[in-house]
Short mmCIF file of C-alpha atoms and ligand atoms in Angstrom, two decimals:
data_model
loop_
_atom_site.label_atom_id
_atom_site.label_comp_id
_atom_site.label_asym_id
_atom_site.label_seq_id
_atom_site.Cartn_x
_atom_site.Cartn_y
_atom_site.Cartn_z
CA MET L 29 96.59 125.41 88.67
CA SER L 30 96.92 121.98 89.25
CA THR L 31 93.34 122.02 89.97
CA LEU L 32 90.94 119.30 89.07
CA HIS L 33 87.33 120.99 87.86
CA VAL L 34 84.80 118.05 88.02
CA ASP L 35 80.69 119.02 87.25
CA ILE L 36 79.11 116.18 85.85
CA ARG L 37 75.80 114.46 85.62
CA GLY L 38 75.79 110.70 83.12
CA ARG L 39 74.75 106.72 84.35
CA ALA L 40 76.37 103.31 83.91
CA GLY L 41 73.82 100.95 83.36
CA SER L 42 70.32 102.28 86.30
CA PHE L 43 73.14 103.97 88.48
CA GLU L 44 72.49 108.06 87.70
CA ILE L 45 76.04 110.00 88.39
CA GLU L 46 75.71 113.46 89.78
CA THR L 47 79.01 114.75 91.16
CA ALA L 48 80.86 118.30 92.14
CA PHE L 49 83.84 118.26 94.12
CA GLN L 50 87.15 120.19 92.97
CA ALA L 51 90.95 118.83 94.57
CA GLY L 52 93.78 121.27 94.92
CA ALA L 53 97.72 119.31 94.62
CA GLY L 54 97.83 117.43 98.04
CA VAL L 55 95.58 114.08 98.53
CA THR L 56 91.06 114.16 97.69
CA ALA L 57 90.24 111.06 99.06
CA LEU L 58 87.14 109.17 97.74
CA PHE L 59 85.13 107.79 100.26
CA GLY L 60 81.78 105.80 100.66
CA PRO L 61 80.20 102.29 99.82
CA SER L 62 80.54 99.17 97.96
CA GLY L 63 78.71 101.00 94.59
CA ALA L 64 78.63 104.49 95.19
CA GLY L 65 79.93 105.20 92.87
CA LYS L 66 83.37 105.47 92.90
CA SER L 67 84.78 103.83 90.26
CA THR L 68 81.96 105.37 87.88
CA LEU L 69 83.41 108.76 88.17
CA LEU L 70 87.25 107.77 87.80
CA LYS L 71 86.37 106.15 85.19
CA MET L 72 84.67 109.25 83.74
CA ILE L 73 87.66 111.45 84.82
CA ALA L 74 89.86 108.95 83.14
CA GLY L 75 88.05 108.83 79.91
CA THR L 76 86.87 104.87 79.80
CA ALA L 77 83.30 106.40 80.42
CA ARG L 78 81.60 109.38 78.62
CA PRO L 79 79.21 111.89 81.46
CA GLN L 80 76.59 112.93 79.04
CA SER L 81 77.13 116.47 80.53
CA GLY L 82 78.74 118.69 82.39
CA ARG L 83 83.52 119.52 82.99
CA ILE L 84 86.25 118.18 83.59
CA VAL L 85 89.15 120.52 83.98
CA ALA L 86 92.85 119.09 85.13
CA GLY L 87 95.69 121.47 86.13
CA GLY L 88 93.54 124.40 83.49
CA ARG L 89 93.18 121.40 80.50
CA THR L 90 89.88 120.95 79.21
CA LEU L 91 89.53 117.46 79.37
CA PHE L 92 85.98 117.10 79.32
CA ASN L 93 82.42 119.79 79.04
CA SER L 94 79.75 118.42 77.19
CA ALA L 95 78.53 122.11 76.37
CA THR L 96 81.80 122.41 73.41
CA GLY L 97 81.56 118.15 72.91
CA THR L 98 85.20 118.20 74.07
CA ASN L 99 86.65 114.93 75.62
CA LEU L 100 89.61 113.95 75.07
CA PRO L 101 91.01 110.24 75.15
CA PRO L 102 92.01 108.63 78.29
CA GLU L 103 96.39 108.42 76.81
CA LYS L 104 95.46 112.49 76.15
CA ARG L 105 94.10 113.60 80.01
CA GLY L 106 97.85 113.77 81.49
CA ILE L 107 96.13 110.94 83.36
CA GLY L 108 98.64 108.93 85.87
CA PHE L 109 97.12 105.62 86.76
CA VAL L 110 98.00 103.09 89.93
CA PHE L 111 95.59 99.93 90.47
CA GLN L 112 95.12 97.87 93.50
CA ASP L 113 97.09 95.19 91.55
CA ALA L 114 100.57 97.12 90.07
CA ARG L 115 99.98 95.03 86.44
CA LEU L 116 103.76 95.84 85.56
CA PHE L 117 106.25 94.40 82.22
CA PRO L 118 106.73 90.98 83.09
CA HIS L 119 109.42 90.73 80.49
CA LEU L 120 111.12 94.35 81.42
CA SER L 121 113.32 94.99 83.64
CA VAL L 122 112.14 97.96 86.80
CA ARG L 123 114.64 100.52 85.14
CA ARG L 124 112.18 99.34 81.51
CA ASN L 125 109.44 100.19 83.20
CA LEU L 126 109.82 103.04 85.23
CA THR L 127 110.67 104.36 82.08
CA TYR L 128 107.82 102.90 79.00
CA ALA L 129 105.01 105.40 80.07
CA ARG L 130 107.39 108.11 79.04
CA TRP L 131 109.28 106.26 76.19
CA ALA L 132 105.51 105.28 74.77
CA GLY L 133 104.60 108.93 75.07
CA ARG L 134 107.13 110.88 73.92
CA ARG L 135 106.39 113.30 76.49
CA PRO L 136 109.76 115.58 77.92
CA ALA L 137 111.39 114.16 81.06
CA SER L 138 110.59 117.36 83.18
CA ARG L 139 110.14 114.93 86.78
CA ALA L 140 113.59 113.52 86.85
CA PHE L 141 114.20 109.61 86.85
CA ASP L 142 116.27 109.47 89.93
CA GLU L 143 114.71 112.07 91.75
CA VAL L 144 110.89 109.81 91.86
CA VAL L 145 113.37 106.46 92.24
CA ALA L 146 115.20 108.10 94.84
CA LEU L 147 111.96 108.88 96.23
CA LEU L 148 110.22 105.77 96.50
CA GLY L 149 114.01 103.70 97.21
CA LEU L 150 113.86 101.73 93.77
CA GLU L 151 117.87 102.47 93.60
CA ASP L 152 119.21 98.67 94.26
CA ARG L 153 115.61 96.96 91.43
CA LEU L 154 116.22 98.79 88.59
CA ASP L 155 117.84 95.83 87.08
CA ALA L 156 115.12 93.50 88.40
CA ALA L 157 113.11 91.45 87.03
CA PRO L 158 109.35 92.64 88.30
CA ALA L 159 108.41 88.71 88.46
CA THR L 160 111.61 89.25 91.79
CA LEU L 161 109.99 91.98 93.25
CA SER L 162 107.92 91.80 96.68
CA GLY L 163 104.27 92.98 96.10
CA GLY L 164 105.35 96.72 98.82
CA GLU L 165 108.28 97.42 95.31
CA ARG L 166 106.20 95.69 92.18
CA GLN L 167 102.95 98.10 93.70
CA ARG L 168 106.23 101.26 94.08
CA VAL L 169 106.89 100.53 90.71
CA ALA L 170 103.59 101.16 88.86
CA ILE L 171 103.46 104.52 91.49
CA GLY L 172 106.68 105.90 90.03
CA ARG L 173 105.33 104.86 86.34
CA ALA L 174 102.31 106.74 87.17
CA LEU L 175 104.77 110.05 89.00
CA LEU L 176 106.50 109.50 85.55
CA ALA L 177 104.34 109.99 83.17
CA ASP L 178 104.57 113.28 84.21
CA PRO L 179 100.94 113.62 84.22
CA ALA L 180 98.30 117.01 86.00
CA LEU L 181 96.17 114.09 87.92
CA LEU L 182 97.53 111.46 89.54
CA LEU L 183 94.81 108.80 89.86
CA MET L 184 94.95 105.98 92.27
CA ASP L 185 92.33 103.02 92.97
CA GLU L 186 92.82 101.35 96.31
CA PRO L 187 96.91 100.66 95.20
CA LEU L 188 97.64 98.67 98.87
CA SER L 189 94.40 96.74 99.38
CA SER L 190 95.56 94.04 97.60
CA LEU L 191 99.04 93.71 99.82
CA ASP L 192 98.98 92.97 103.71
CA LYS L 193 99.45 95.14 106.75
CA ALA L 194 103.34 95.26 106.66
CA ARG L 195 103.79 95.80 103.62
CA ARG L 196 101.19 99.10 103.47
CA ASN L 197 102.70 100.50 106.45
CA GLU L 198 106.25 99.97 104.54
CA ILE L 199 104.00 101.56 100.85
CA LEU L 200 101.93 104.56 103.45
CA PRO L 201 105.38 106.40 104.31
CA TYR L 202 106.59 106.61 100.43
CA LEU L 203 102.85 107.76 99.27
CA GLU L 204 103.18 110.20 102.48
CA ALA L 205 106.54 111.72 100.00
CA ILE L 206 104.55 111.74 96.89
CA ARG L 207 102.06 114.22 98.42
CA THR L 208 103.78 116.49 98.92
CA GLU L 209 105.68 115.86 96.05
CA ALA L 210 104.07 115.73 93.79
CA GLY L 211 102.47 119.20 94.06
CA ILE L 212 99.61 117.36 91.88
CA PRO L 213 96.01 116.78 92.64
CA ILE L 214 95.87 112.91 93.77
CA LEU L 215 92.33 111.16 93.71
CA TYR L 216 93.12 107.98 96.07
CA VAL L 217 89.86 105.73 96.10
CA SER L 218 90.49 103.77 99.51
CA HIS L 219 87.76 102.20 102.46
CA GLU L 220 89.80 102.10 105.36
CA THR L 221 89.80 104.65 107.64
CA SER L 222 93.11 104.69 108.39
CA GLU L 223 94.27 105.07 104.67
CA VAL L 224 92.42 108.24 104.34
CA ALA L 225 92.79 109.70 108.62
CA ARG L 226 97.11 109.31 107.03
CA LEU L 227 96.98 110.46 103.86
CA ALA L 228 94.56 112.44 102.64
CA ASP L 229 94.27 116.55 103.30
CA THR L 230 90.19 116.52 102.29
CA VAL L 231 87.97 113.80 101.62
CA VAL L 232 84.47 113.79 99.31
CA LEU L 233 82.87 111.49 101.28
CA ILE L 234 79.83 110.26 97.88
CA GLU L 235 76.92 108.03 98.58
CA ASN L 236 74.21 107.22 95.80
CA GLY L 237 76.63 109.09 93.25
CA ARG L 238 75.77 112.52 95.00
CA VAL L 239 78.75 114.10 96.43
CA SER L 240 77.07 114.04 100.57
CA ASP L 241 80.14 115.43 101.99
CA SER L 242 83.70 117.32 101.38
CA GLY L 243 86.10 119.34 103.45
CA PRO L 244 88.79 118.58 105.04
CA ALA L 245 89.33 115.04 106.19
CA ALA L 246 89.76 115.73 110.01
CA ALA L 247 86.28 117.44 109.49
CA ILE L 248 85.13 114.31 107.94
CA LEU L 249 86.67 112.14 109.69
CA ALA L 250 85.32 112.98 113.04
CA ARG L 251 81.35 113.49 111.51
CA LEU L 252 82.06 109.47 109.69
CA GLY L 253 83.34 108.62 113.42
CA LEU L 254 79.32 109.16 114.85
CA ALA L 255 77.75 108.12 111.43
CA ALA L 256 75.04 105.54 111.63
CA GLY L 257 75.67 102.40 109.19
CA GLY L 258 79.47 103.03 110.16
CA ASP L 259 81.68 100.18 110.67
CA PRO L 260 82.16 101.63 115.11
CA ASP L 261 84.94 99.86 115.82
CA GLU L 262 87.26 101.81 112.69
CA ALA L 263 85.60 105.28 114.05
CA GLY L 264 88.21 107.42 115.65
CA VAL L 265 89.43 111.02 114.95
CA ILE L 266 92.63 112.82 113.39
CA LEU L 267 94.35 115.08 115.17
CA GLU L 268 97.09 117.66 114.14
CA GLY L 269 99.62 119.00 116.89
CA ARG L 270 103.60 120.30 116.95
CA ILE L 271 106.09 117.79 118.49
CA THR L 272 108.17 119.88 121.51
CA ASP L 273 110.59 117.58 122.43
CA VAL L 274 111.55 114.62 121.66
CA ASP L 275 113.88 110.95 123.72
CA PRO L 276 115.65 109.35 121.69
CA ALA L 277 116.41 106.93 124.93
CA TYR L 278 112.98 105.42 125.34
CA HIS L 279 112.02 106.32 121.43
CA THR L 280 109.40 109.09 123.26
CA ALA L 281 108.56 111.91 121.16
CA VAL L 282 105.57 115.17 122.97
CA ILE L 283 103.51 116.16 121.38
CA ALA L 284 100.88 119.82 121.74
CA LEU L 285 97.76 120.02 120.63
CA ASP L 286 96.63 123.16 121.69
CA ASP L 287 96.90 123.55 125.70
CA ASP L 288 96.91 119.69 125.66
CA ARG L 289 100.81 117.81 125.60
CA ILE L 290 100.41 114.33 124.65
CA GLU L 291 103.43 111.42 124.47
CA LEU L 292 103.86 109.02 121.57
CA THR L 293 106.36 106.27 120.68
CA GLY L 294 108.73 107.02 118.01
CA ASN L 295 111.17 107.60 115.72
CA GLY L 296 112.02 110.22 113.12
CA PHE L 297 110.25 113.17 115.03
CA ALA L 298 112.08 116.44 115.55
CA PRO L 299 110.65 118.97 117.45
CA GLY L 300 108.95 121.74 115.71
CA MET L 301 107.56 119.27 113.24
CA THR L 302 103.83 119.01 112.43
CA VAL L 303 102.47 115.49 112.79
CA ARG L 304 98.74 113.67 111.96
CA LEU L 305 97.24 111.31 114.99
CA ARG L 306 95.29 109.16 114.04
CA VAL L 307 93.18 108.13 117.47
CA ARG L 308 90.73 104.75 117.57
CA ALA L 309 87.95 105.03 119.73
CA GLY L 310 88.27 101.58 121.03
CA ASP L 311 92.16 103.31 122.07
CA VAL L 312 90.42 105.88 124.38
CA ALA L 313 89.39 104.95 127.95
CA ILE L 314 87.42 107.26 130.19
CA ALA L 315 88.34 107.86 133.93
CA ASN L 316 85.95 110.45 135.84
CA ALA L 317 89.11 111.85 137.75
CA PRO L 318 92.96 111.76 136.44
CA HIS L 319 94.39 108.40 137.72
CA ASP L 320 98.29 107.72 139.32
CA GLY L 321 99.92 104.38 139.13
CA LEU L 322 98.85 103.42 135.96
CA SER L 323 101.06 102.08 132.53
CA ILE L 324 98.74 104.93 130.22
CA ARG L 325 100.86 108.18 130.61
CA ASN L 326 98.05 111.25 128.19
CA GLN L 327 95.05 112.20 130.60
CA LEU L 328 93.71 114.42 129.08
CA PRO L 329 90.71 117.05 131.16
CA ALA L 330 88.11 117.12 128.05
CA ILE L 331 83.89 117.13 128.44
CA VAL L 332 81.76 114.33 127.24
CA GLU L 333 80.06 115.99 124.04
CA GLU L 334 77.76 113.13 122.92
CA ILE L 335 76.48 109.45 124.04
CA ARG L 336 75.51 106.92 121.01
CA ARG L 337 75.16 103.80 122.45
CA ASP L 338 74.31 101.39 120.29
CA GLY L 339 73.62 97.99 122.19
CA ALA L 340 76.49 97.03 124.10
CA PHE L 341 78.39 100.18 124.09
CA ALA L 342 78.31 103.60 123.26
CA THR L 343 80.73 105.94 121.64
CA VAL L 344 81.52 108.94 123.09
CA ALA L 345 82.73 111.98 121.63
CA LEU L 346 84.72 113.79 123.70
CA GLY L 347 86.03 118.07 123.48
CA PHE L 348 89.41 118.93 124.25
CA GLY L 349 91.33 122.39 123.68
CA GLY L 350 89.07 123.16 120.32
CA GLN L 351 89.06 119.40 119.27
CA GLN L 352 87.75 116.37 119.50
CA LEU L 353 87.98 112.81 120.70
CA LEU L 354 85.91 109.56 120.64
CA ALA L 355 85.91 106.63 123.59
CA ARG L 356 84.23 103.24 122.62
CA ILE L 357 83.82 102.18 125.59
CA THR L 358 80.59 100.07 126.85
CA ALA L 359 77.30 101.36 127.85
CA LYS L 360 78.05 99.77 131.30
CA SER L 361 80.74 101.83 131.71
CA ALA L 362 78.65 104.99 130.32
CA ASP L 363 76.01 103.91 133.35
CA ALA L 364 78.89 103.15 136.74
CA LEU L 365 80.49 106.44 135.69
CA GLY L 366 77.63 108.08 135.43
CA LEU L 367 78.65 109.76 131.86
CA GLN L 368 76.37 112.14 130.55
CA PRO L 369 76.68 115.64 127.92
CA GLY L 370 78.44 118.05 129.48
CA SER L 371 80.88 116.07 132.97
CA ARG L 372 84.03 116.48 133.14
CA VAL L 373 86.24 113.45 132.17
CA HIS L 374 89.17 112.12 131.19
CA ALA L 375 90.70 110.28 128.73
CA LEU L 376 93.40 107.93 128.94
CA LEU L 377 95.15 106.95 126.00
CA LYS L 378 97.98 104.76 125.26
CA ALA L 379 101.42 105.36 123.71
CA VAL L 380 100.97 102.82 120.90
CA SER L 381 97.52 102.91 120.31
CA VAL L 382 97.80 105.95 118.05
CA GLU L 383 98.99 105.83 113.99
CA MET L 384 101.96 109.25 113.63
CA ALA L 385 102.57 110.49 110.67
CA ARG L 386 104.46 113.20 109.65
CA ILE L 387 102.76 115.92 107.15
CA GLU L 388 105.80 118.52 107.48
CA SER L 389 109.05 119.53 108.33
CA PRO L 390 110.30 122.83 110.27
CA ARG L 391 111.85 123.37 106.75
CA GLY L 392 108.74 122.67 104.80
CA GLY L 393 109.15 119.71 102.67
CA LEU L 394 108.62 117.12 103.95
CA THR L 395 112.10 113.79 102.71
CA SER L 396 109.99 110.76 104.88
CA ALA L 397 107.47 109.53 107.63
CA SER L 398 107.17 107.22 110.28
CA SER L 399 104.71 104.80 111.34
CA PRO L 400 105.39 104.29 115.40
CA ARG L 401 102.72 101.51 116.72
N1 ATP S 517 78.43 99.28 82.88
C1 ATP S 517 78.13 99.13 84.68
N2 ATP S 517 76.82 98.61 84.23
C2 ATP S 517 75.51 98.90 84.70
N3 ATP S 517 75.33 99.30 86.14
C3 ATP S 517 76.79 99.56 86.30
C4 ATP S 517 77.72 99.44 85.34
N4 ATP S 517 79.32 100.41 86.08
C5 ATP S 517 78.94 101.05 87.39
N5 ATP S 517 77.53 99.92 87.42
C6 ATP S 517 76.46 100.13 88.44
O1 ATP S 517 76.74 101.80 89.34
C7 ATP S 517 76.73 101.10 90.50
C8 ATP S 517 78.25 102.48 90.97
O2 ATP S 517 78.92 101.53 91.09
P1 ATP S 517 80.70 102.06 91.03
O3 ATP S 517 81.19 100.32 90.37
O4 ATP S 517 80.86 102.24 90.66
O5 ATP S 517 80.96 101.79 93.07
P2 ATP S 517 82.32 101.76 93.55
O6 ATP S 517 81.46 102.90 94.52
O7 ATP S 517 83.65 101.74 93.24
O8 ATP S 517 81.78 100.76 94.24
P3 ATP S 517 83.05 99.85 94.98
O9 ATP S 517 84.07 100.49 96.28
O10 ATP S 517 82.36 98.22 95.52
O11 ATP S 517 84.23 99.49 93.60
C9 ATP S 517 76.47 100.75 90.90
O12 ATP S 517 75.09 100.05 91.44
C10 ATP S 517 77.62 99.50 89.80
O13 ATP S 517 76.32 98.30 89.45
#
C-alpha cells in the first residue's frame, strides 16, 4: 500500500540513469558519491524531470508509466519535499507556513495539525516569524509543512546539510519520530554516514545512475565500511540490541547484543527498548587479552575476520556473536599484535564513543530519542 515502486530509465544531458528499487514505510537512504545521479532520480520521482521509459507508483497511484502515457504533474503527485534550506515564506507566521500547502492544495486535513506541531516540538513557535527562528527550527517547520500536505511520499534532499553539528543533533530525534509516525516511505539523500546510519531502515546505493547495492541499512553500511574508495575514517557498523538495565545514577544503560553485553551512556532509555548503535571503526581498539585497570569497560571477545591495510593504517573486521565490528588501528599495531584472520582478540569500545538511537519502545511506538555522546 504505502510503498514506492521505481523502475525507470532516462537521461540528464549525457548522463544515463537506469534504476529500479522499492521503498516501504520508513526511511530509505539514497546513498552514493557526488554525481551518481541521486538528485536526477529525485527529480524524476517528483515529476520535474521526465524518464524516457518505465514506471513510478507511490501508495498504489501510478505517477508515471511510459507504456500508458501517464505522467502526473509535480503538484498532482502527492509528494512532500524537504530541501537543504527550509524555503519558508518570510512574510507568513510559522502557523501560516505550516498550513499553506493544505490551504493551497485544498486537501482534506487527515493529519491533525496539533499532532504534527507536537511531533516537531513547535507549540511555542506558532506565531513567530521565520526570520526569528534558528536554522533547526526553520527546518522543523519545513518538515511539518511537508507532512501537513498529507503526502504519500516524502523526499528529503540533504535536509540537515546546512546545519551545524549541534543543530543536526537537535533535529535528528524529530526525524526519528517521523520515520515511525508518518507511516509513509521517506526517501532521504545524504552524504553523511552517521545520519544514514541513524535514520535509515534501508539503504539504496547509487553509483553511476544505477543501483549497485540495496538492503537493510546495517548490512549495506557494514559492506561499505570495508569498501575501497570510501572514507576510512567514517567507516563503522550499526548494531542492534536491547536495553536490559539502566543506571540513572551514572546515566548508563546496558545493552544486550546477542550473548554479549555492553554498557553505554545515555538518558531516556528503559529496559526492553530496542536501540541502534553506530560504532565508528576509529573508536574501537583491539587487545590480545582482556585487561583490568582500564577506563574502557566494554571488552568484547571477538575473532578477526578480515584485515585491510591502507598505508599506515589497517581496518580490521571483527566477528562477535553473529554481528560485526570494524576497528581502525595502525598497521604497526596490527603487526605487533600478530593479527591474522582467525585470531582471538578483545574489542575495546569506549562508552562515550557510540551513538545510540532508540528505535522502538516497549509498547512498539516511538515517542522520542536521545543521542548521548
Ligand atoms: N540538466 C542536466 N544536464 C546535463 N547533465 C546533467 C543535468 N543534470 C544532471 N546532470 C549530470 O548528471 C549526473 C548526475 O547528477 P546528480 O546531480 O543527479 O548527482 P548526485 O548524485 O545528486 O550528486 P550530488 O551528490 O553531488 O548532489 C552528473 O554527471 C551531472 O553533471
